[in-house]
Amino acid sequence: MESLVNKEGLKIVGSLIKLNRLNQKMSQAALCEGICVSSYLSKIENGEVMPSLEMIELLFEQLAIEYVASPDFIKVMTDRFEEFFEELNFNGFVQSKEIFKHLEQEELKLIHSPLILDYYLVKLAHYCATDERECLEEAYRLLTSVKPLLNKTQRFRYYLYQGIDLLYYHQDYELAKQFFELAKQELETGRLYEMLANVSYNKASFIRRFSS
């Protein structure tokens, strides 16, 4: 756990504490009682300050976080994440569903690891444009709460999959385009341009149906 006490560990510590606290429906006041003041906990969760190792251990203990940072585990799961996104983006749901099932079996470890943000992005992507709205909304709510902690690739996926949900589930073409444009500010990919083209096509089809 000593590896967390550095500049790179700010976002990991913040996301682990905040997301696990929200998952457990625990208030900041309840978590930090006897450890620190709520305002300091808020800064920790937002990645603004690095607490001492002792304080991290106390907060993790309160949240029953058993920190997982095995290099082998991180590598295997990171590779599985990339495989999931590759399958989802280019081959649809068939194989990505199987990969997701495997990842779900590792959920407890993943939400206690540096990969917690990426895992919730996988969940957001998996549930977008499906009828499993509670699962989607939970992933979206948690990710939105730690949005300032997301890196460039994570922000891209955060906007992209919200846009896909708006396009295919809600058929809100204007709002979908806004989210795709936000994703474009982070990264430009073939998948993103495909979605922007789909917005234009579906919007034009809607106008033709409405006009006929």
PDB file of C-alpha atoms in Angstrom:
ATOM      1  CA  MET A   1       0.000   0.000   0.000  1.00  0.00           C
ATOM      2  CA  GLU A   2       3.032   2.268   0.381  1.00  0.00           C
ATOM      3  CA  SER A   3       3.053   2.651  -3.417  1.00  0.00           C
ATOM      4  CA  LEU A   4      -0.119   4.754  -3.154  1.00  0.00           C
ATOM      5  CA  VAL A   5       1.546   7.562  -1.213  1.00  0.00           C
ATOM      6  CA  ASN A   6       2.794   9.570  -4.183  1.00  0.00           C
ATOM      7  CA  LYS A   7       1.478  11.932  -6.851  1.00  0.00           C
ATOM      8  CA  GLU A   8       0.319   9.078  -9.092  1.00  0.00           C
ATOM      9  CA  GLY A   9      -1.616   7.578  -6.189  1.00  0.00           C
ATOM     10  CA  LEU A  10      -3.818  10.647  -5.644  1.00  0.00           C
ATOM     11  CA  LYS A  11      -6.508   9.616  -8.126  1.00  0.00           C
ATOM     12  CA  ILE A  12      -6.370   5.953  -7.137  1.00  0.00           C
ATOM     13  CA  VAL A  13      -6.862   6.710  -3.449  1.00  0.00           C
ATOM     14  CA  GLY A  14      -9.598   9.254  -4.175  1.00  0.00           C
ATOM     15  CA  SER A  15     -11.546   6.968  -6.498  1.00  0.00           C
ATOM     16  CA  LEU A  16     -11.213   3.914  -4.246  1.00  0.00           C
ATOM     17  CA  ILE A  17     -12.482   5.757  -1.195  1.00  0.00           C
ATOM     18  CA  LYS A  18     -15.281   7.695  -2.869  1.00  0.00           C
ATOM     19  CA  LEU A  19     -16.691   4.894  -5.026  1.00  0.00           C
ATOM     20  CA  ASN A  20     -16.587   2.314  -2.248  1.00  0.00           C
ATOM     21  CA  ARG A  21     -18.175   4.797   0.162  1.00  0.00           C
ATOM     22  CA  LEU A  22     -20.991   5.560  -2.290  1.00  0.00           C
ATOM     23  CA  ASN A  23     -21.425   1.858  -3.019  1.00  0.00           C
ATOM     24  CA  GLN A  24     -21.984   1.300   0.680  1.00  0.00           C
ATOM     25  CA  LYS A  25     -24.299   4.339   0.928  1.00  0.00           C
ATOM     26  CA  MET A  26     -22.081   5.777   3.643  1.00  0.00           C
ATOM     27  CA  SER A  27     -21.889   9.509   4.307  1.00  0.00           C
ATOM     28  CA  GLN A  28     -18.585  11.345   4.477  1.00  0.00           C
ATOM     29  CA  ALA A  29     -19.274  12.162   8.128  1.00  0.00           C
ATOM     30  CA  ALA A  30     -19.796   8.501   8.996  1.00  0.00           C
ATOM     31  CA  LEU A  31     -16.648   7.393   7.188  1.00  0.00           C
ATOM     32  CA  CYS A  32     -14.271   9.976   8.581  1.00  0.00           C
ATOM     33  CA  GLU A  33     -15.507   9.947  12.188  1.00  0.00           C
ATOM     34  CA  GLY A  34     -12.482   9.690  14.458  1.00  0.00           C
ATOM     35  CA  ILE A  35     -10.115   9.850  11.465  1.00  0.00           C
ATOM     36  CA  CYS A  36     -10.343  13.321   9.916  1.00  0.00           C
ATOM     37  CA  VAL A  37     -12.819  16.125   9.239  1.00  0.00           C
ATOM     38  CA  SER A  38     -15.319  15.859   6.379  1.00  0.00           C
ATOM     39  CA  SER A  39     -13.745  18.725   4.446  1.00  0.00           C
ATOM     40  CA  TYR A  40     -10.394  16.918   4.408  1.00  0.00           C
ATOM     41  CA  LEU A  41     -12.039  13.667   3.300  1.00  0.00           C
ATOM     42  CA  SER A  42     -13.685  15.583   0.458  1.00  0.00           C
ATOM     43  CA  LYS A  43     -10.266  16.775  -0.712  1.00  0.00           C
ATOM     44  CA  ILE A  44      -8.938  13.211  -0.542  1.00  0.00           C
ATOM     45  CA  GLU A  45     -11.856  11.914  -2.614  1.00  0.00           C
ATOM     46  CA  ASN A  46     -11.337  14.649  -5.206  1.00  0.00           C
ATOM     47  CA  GLY A  47      -7.645  13.832  -5.573  1.00  0.00           C
ATOM     48  CA  GLU A  48      -6.579  17.187  -4.148  1.00  0.00           C
ATOM     49  CA  VAL A  49      -4.505  15.994  -1.180  1.00  0.00           C
ATOM     50  CA  MET A  50      -2.583  12.855  -0.328  1.00  0.00           C
ATOM     51  CA  PRO A  51      -3.331  11.546   3.170  1.00  0.00           C
ATOM     52  CA  SER A  52      -0.737   9.749   5.237  1.00  0.00           C
ATOM     53  CA  LEU A  53      -0.363   6.003   4.862  1.00  0.00           C
ATOM     54  CA  GLU A  54      -1.854   5.589   8.332  1.00  0.00           C
ATOM     55  CA  MET A  55      -4.952   7.565   7.338  1.00  0.00           C
ATOM     56  CA  ILE A  56      -5.356   5.576   4.109  1.00  0.00           C
ATOM     57  CA  GLU A  57      -5.218   2.359   6.108  1.00  0.00           C
ATOM     58  CA  LEU A  58      -7.846   3.634   8.561  1.00  0.00           C
ATOM     59  CA  LEU A  59     -10.205   4.752   5.785  1.00  0.00           C
ATOM     60  CA  PHE A  60      -9.720   1.496   3.886  1.00  0.00           C
ATOM     61  CA  GLU A  61     -10.422  -0.441   7.083  1.00  0.00           C
ATOM     62  CA  GLN A  62     -13.665   1.481   7.614  1.00  0.00           C
ATOM     63  CA  LEU A  63     -14.712   0.595   4.059  1.00  0.00           C
ATOM     64  CA  ALA A  64     -13.469  -3.019   4.292  1.00  0.00           C
ATOM     65  CA  ILE A  65     -11.179  -2.395   1.319  1.00  0.00           C
ATOM     66  CA  GLU A  66      -8.557  -5.099   0.942  1.00  0.00           C
ATOM     67  CA  TYR A  67      -6.288  -3.339  -1.516  1.00  0.00           C
ATOM     68  CA  VAL A  68      -5.332  -5.484  -4.521  1.00  0.00           C
ATOM     69  CA  ALA A  69      -2.337  -4.373  -6.573  1.00  0.00           C
ATOM     70  CA  SER A  70      -0.668  -7.594  -7.695  1.00  0.00           C
ATOM     71  CA  PRO A  71       1.169  -6.846 -10.975  1.00  0.00           C
ATOM     72  CA  ASP A  72      -0.065 -10.127 -12.451  1.00  0.00           C
ATOM     73  CA  PHE A  73      -3.692  -9.358 -11.549  1.00  0.00           C
ATOM     74  CA  ILE A  74      -3.445  -5.797 -12.903  1.00  0.00           C
ATOM     75  CA  LYS A  75      -1.949  -6.981 -16.198  1.00  0.00           C
ATOM     76  CA  VAL A  76      -4.462  -9.778 -16.725  1.00  0.00           C
ATOM     77  CA  MET A  77      -7.448  -7.556 -15.941  1.00  0.00           C
ATOM     78  CA  THR A  78      -6.131  -4.652 -18.035  1.00  0.00           C
ATOM     79  CA  ASP A  79      -5.748  -7.002 -20.990  1.00  0.00           C
ATOM     80  CA  ARG A  80      -9.294  -8.287 -20.415  1.00  0.00           C
ATOM     81  CA  PHE A  81     -10.643  -4.731 -20.366  1.00  0.00           C
ATOM     82  CA  GLU A  82      -9.034  -3.957 -23.704  1.00  0.00           C
ATOM     83  CA  GLU A  83     -10.280  -7.247 -25.132  1.00  0.00           C
ATOM     84  CA  PHE A  84     -13.785  -6.384 -23.911  1.00  0.00           C
ATOM     85  CA  PHE A  85     -13.800  -2.961 -25.582  1.00  0.00           C
ATOM     86  CA  GLU A  86     -12.329  -4.396 -28.777  1.00  0.00           C
ATOM     87  CA  GLU A  87     -15.033  -7.061 -28.976  1.00  0.00           C
ATOM     88  CA  LEU A  88     -17.832  -4.668 -28.039  1.00  0.00           C
ATOM     89  CA  ASN A  89     -16.790  -2.039 -30.576  1.00  0.00           C
ATOM     90  CA  PHE A  90     -16.156  -4.317 -33.523  1.00  0.00           C
ATOM     91  CA  ASN A  91     -17.952  -7.619 -32.964  1.00  0.00           C
ATOM     92  CA  GLY A  92     -20.976  -6.713 -30.856  1.00  0.00           C
ATOM     93  CA  PHE A  93     -22.265  -8.331 -27.698  1.00  0.00           C
ATOM     94  CA  VAL A  94     -21.661 -12.046 -28.246  1.00  0.00           C
ATOM     95  CA  GLN A  95     -18.055 -12.389 -27.086  1.00  0.00           C
ATOM     96  CA  SER A  96     -18.024  -9.205 -24.999  1.00  0.00           C
ATOM     97  CA  LYS A  97     -20.807 -10.684 -22.828  1.00  0.00           C
ATOM     98  CA  GLU A  98     -18.620 -13.661 -22.003  1.00  0.00           C
ATOM     99  CA  ILE A  99     -15.691 -11.417 -21.138  1.00  0.00           C
ATOM    100  CA  PHE A 100     -17.970  -9.283 -18.965  1.00  0.00           C
ATOM    101  CA  LYS A 101     -19.174 -12.345 -17.046  1.00  0.00           C
ATOM    102  CA  HIS A 102     -15.565 -13.205 -16.277  1.00  0.00           C
ATOM    103  CA  LEU A 103     -14.858  -9.646 -15.120  1.00  0.00           C
ATOM    104  CA  GLU A 104     -17.952  -9.631 -12.901  1.00  0.00           C
ATOM    105  CA  GLN A 105     -16.594 -12.666 -11.085  1.00  0.00           C
ATOM    106  CA  GLU A 106     -13.589 -10.522 -10.142  1.00  0.00           C
ATOM    107  CA  GLU A 107     -15.679  -7.502  -9.112  1.00  0.00           C
ATOM    108  CA  LEU A 108     -14.710  -7.452  -5.436  1.00  0.00           C
ATOM    109  CA  LYS A 109     -11.020  -7.444  -6.316  1.00  0.00           C
ATOM    110  CA  LEU A 110     -11.495  -4.900  -9.096  1.00  0.00           C
ATOM    111  CA  ILE A 111     -13.304  -2.362  -6.918  1.00  0.00           C
ATOM    112  CA  HIS A 112     -10.495  -2.719  -4.372  1.00  0.00           C
ATOM    113  CA  SER A 113      -7.788  -2.150  -6.962  1.00  0.00           C
ATOM    114  CA  PRO A 114      -6.302   0.696  -9.044  1.00  0.00           C
ATOM    115  CA  LEU A 115      -8.578  -0.507 -11.874  1.00  0.00           C
ATOM    116  CA  ILE A 116     -11.815   0.570 -10.194  1.00  0.00           C
ATOM    117  CA  LEU A 117     -12.522   3.427 -12.637  1.00  0.00           C
ATOM    118  CA  ASP A 118     -11.884   1.246 -15.673  1.00  0.00           C
ATOM    119  CA  TYR A 119     -14.146  -1.465 -14.283  1.00  0.00           C
ATOM    120  CA  TYR A 120     -17.068   0.932 -13.928  1.00  0.00           C
ATOM    121  CA  LEU A 121     -16.443   2.167 -17.468  1.00  0.00           C
ATOM    122  CA  VAL A 122     -16.689  -1.451 -18.619  1.00  0.00           C
ATOM    123  CA  LYS A 123     -20.032  -1.678 -16.799  1.00  0.00           C
ATOM    124  CA  LEU A 124     -21.220   1.572 -18.395  1.00  0.00           C
ATOM    125  CA  ALA A 125     -20.295   0.261 -21.844  1.00  0.00           C
ATOM    126  CA  HIS A 126     -21.846  -3.163 -21.239  1.00  0.00           C
ATOM    127  CA  TYR A 127     -25.213  -1.848 -20.063  1.00  0.00           C
ATOM    128  CA  CYS A 128     -25.594   1.120 -22.427  1.00  0.00           C
ATOM    129  CA  ALA A 129     -28.465   0.861 -24.935  1.00  0.00           C
ATOM    130  CA  THR A 130     -29.922  -2.117 -23.025  1.00  0.00           C
ATOM    131  CA  ASP A 131     -33.020  -2.479 -20.844  1.00  0.00           C
ATOM    132  CA  GLU A 132     -30.917  -2.949 -17.708  1.00  0.00           C
ATOM    133  CA  ARG A 133     -31.382   0.689 -16.774  1.00  0.00           C
ATOM    134  CA  GLU A 134     -30.675   0.390 -13.056  1.00  0.00           C
ATOM    135  CA  CYS A 135     -27.253  -1.131 -13.714  1.00  0.00           C
ATOM    136  CA  LEU A 136     -26.469   1.522 -16.317  1.00  0.00           C
ATOM    137  CA  GLU A 137     -27.647   4.398 -14.140  1.00  0.00           C
ATOM    138  CA  GLU A 138     -25.649   3.130 -11.165  1.00  0.00           C
ATOM    139  CA  ALA A 139     -22.444   2.966 -13.225  1.00  0.00           C
ATOM    140  CA  TYR A 140     -23.162   6.422 -14.666  1.00  0.00           C
ATOM    141  CA  ARG A 141     -23.897   7.905 -11.224  1.00  0.00           C
ATOM    142  CA  LEU A 142     -20.695   6.553  -9.718  1.00  0.00           C
ATOM    143  CA  LEU A 143     -18.521   7.635 -12.637  1.00  0.00           C
ATOM    144  CA  THR A 144     -20.056  11.105 -12.681  1.00  0.00           C
ATOM    145  CA  SER A 145     -19.193  11.486  -8.996  1.00  0.00           C
ATOM    146  CA  VAL A 146     -15.490  10.985  -9.804  1.00  0.00           C
ATOM    147  CA  LYS A 147     -15.422  12.605 -13.243  1.00  0.00           C
ATOM    148  CA  PRO A 148     -12.517  14.960 -12.329  1.00  0.00           C
ATOM    149  CA  LEU A 149     -10.382  11.877 -11.600  1.00  0.00           C
ATOM    150  CA  LEU A 150     -10.820  10.355 -15.074  1.00  0.00           C
ATOM    151  CA  ASN A 151      -7.896  10.431 -17.481  1.00  0.00           C
ATOM    152  CA  LYS A 152      -8.206  11.259 -21.187  1.00  0.00           C
ATOM    153  CA  THR A 153      -9.072   7.740 -22.359  1.00  0.00           C
ATOM    154  CA  GLN A 154     -11.498   7.258 -19.482  1.00  0.00           C
ATOM    155  CA  ARG A 155     -13.269  10.551 -20.250  1.00  0.00           C
ATOM    156  CA  PHE A 156     -13.511   9.509 -23.903  1.00  0.00           C
ATOM    157  CA  ARG A 157     -15.265   6.281 -22.955  1.00  0.00           C
ATOM    158  CA  TYR A 158     -17.458   8.064 -20.397  1.00  0.00           C
ATOM    159  CA  TYR A 159     -18.827  10.377 -23.097  1.00  0.00           C
ATOM    160  CA  LEU A 160     -18.837   7.825 -25.928  1.00  0.00           C
ATOM    161  CA  TYR A 161     -21.018   5.235 -24.211  1.00  0.00           C
ATOM    162  CA  GLN A 162     -23.420   7.824 -22.866  1.00  0.00           C
ATOM    163  CA  GLY A 163     -23.771   9.038 -26.440  1.00  0.00           C
ATOM    164  CA  ILE A 164     -24.404   5.503 -27.691  1.00  0.00           C
ATOM    165  CA  ASP A 165     -27.117   5.030 -25.064  1.00  0.00           C
ATOM    166  CA  LEU A 166     -28.767   8.313 -26.030  1.00  0.00           C
ATOM    167  CA  LEU A 167     -28.588   7.408 -29.719  1.00  0.00           C
ATOM    168  CA  TYR A 168     -29.926   3.864 -29.643  1.00  0.00           C
ATOM    169  CA  TYR A 169     -32.016   3.648 -26.473  1.00  0.00           C
ATOM    170  CA  HIS A 170     -33.453   7.147 -26.120  1.00  0.00           C
ATOM    171  CA  GLN A 171     -33.179   8.115 -29.799  1.00  0.00           C
ATOM    172  CA  ASP A 172     -32.203  11.603 -28.678  1.00  0.00           C
ATOM    173  CA  TYR A 173     -30.036  12.468 -31.661  1.00  0.00           C
ATOM    174  CA  GLU A 174     -29.154  16.021 -30.670  1.00  0.00           C
ATOM    175  CA  LEU A 175     -28.023  15.111 -27.166  1.00  0.00           C
ATOM    176  CA  ALA A 176     -26.190  12.031 -28.462  1.00  0.00           C
ATOM    177  CA  LYS A 177     -24.256  14.258 -30.855  1.00  0.00           C
ATOM    178  CA  GLN A 178     -23.319  16.587 -27.990  1.00  0.00           C
ATOM    179  CA  PHE A 179     -21.813  13.687 -26.052  1.00  0.00           C
ATOM    180  CA  PHE A 180     -19.973  12.400 -29.125  1.00  0.00           C
ATOM    181  CA  GLU A 181     -18.525  15.875 -29.648  1.00  0.00           C
ATOM    182  CA  LEU A 182     -17.343  15.879 -26.021  1.00  0.00           C
ATOM    183  CA  ALA A 183     -15.725  12.486 -26.635  1.00  0.00           C
ATOM    184  CA  LYS A 184     -14.075  13.920 -29.749  1.00  0.00           C
ATOM    185  CA  GLN A 185     -12.384  16.573 -27.602  1.00  0.00           C
ATOM    186  CA  GLU A 186     -10.619  13.743 -25.772  1.00  0.00           C
ATOM    187  CA  LEU A 187      -9.798  11.285 -28.579  1.00  0.00           C
ATOM    188  CA  GLU A 188     -10.667  10.755 -32.230  1.00  0.00           C
ATOM    189  CA  THR A 189     -11.322   7.166 -33.289  1.00  0.00           C
ATOM    190  CA  GLY A 190     -13.016   5.357 -36.135  1.00  0.00           C
ATOM    191  CA  ARG A 191     -15.695   4.120 -33.749  1.00  0.00           C
ATOM    192  CA  LEU A 192     -16.518   7.687 -32.737  1.00  0.00           C
ATOM    193  CA  TYR A 193     -16.838   8.864 -36.337  1.00  0.00           C
ATOM    194  CA  GLU A 194     -19.054   5.865 -37.042  1.00  0.00           C
ATOM    195  CA  MET A 195     -21.353   6.983 -34.208  1.00  0.00           C
ATOM    196  CA  LEU A 196     -21.429  10.570 -35.488  1.00  0.00           C
ATOM    197  CA  ALA A 197     -22.385   9.256 -38.935  1.00  0.00           C
ATOM    198  CA  ASN A 198     -25.130   7.138 -37.350  1.00  0.00           C
ATOM    199  CA  VAL A 199     -26.506  10.236 -35.619  1.00  0.00           C
ATOM    200  CA  SER A 200     -26.782  12.036 -38.962  1.00  0.00           C
ATOM    201  CA  TYR A 201     -28.332   9.008 -40.678  1.00  0.00           C
ATOM    202  CA  ASN A 202     -30.894   8.348 -37.940  1.00  0.00           C
ATOM    203  CA  LYS A 203     -31.768  12.021 -37.644  1.00  0.00           C
ATOM    204  CA  ALA A 204     -32.344  12.247 -41.406  1.00  0.00           C
ATOM    205  CA  SER A 205     -34.476   9.077 -41.341  1.00  0.00           C
ATOM    206  CA  PHE A 206     -36.574  10.505 -38.503  1.00  0.00           C
ATOM    207  CA  ILE A 207     -37.143  13.739 -40.417  1.00  0.00           C
ATOM    208  CA  ARG A 208     -38.189  11.808 -43.538  1.00  0.00           C
ATOM    209  CA  ARG A 209     -40.667   9.696 -41.543  1.00  0.00           C
ATOM    210  CA  PHE A 210     -42.067  12.775 -39.820  1.00  0.00           C
ATOM    211  CA  SER A 211     -42.433  14.641 -43.121  1.00  0.00           C
ATOM    212  CA  SER A 212     -44.116  11.810 -45.041  1.00  0.00           C
TER     213      SER A 212
END
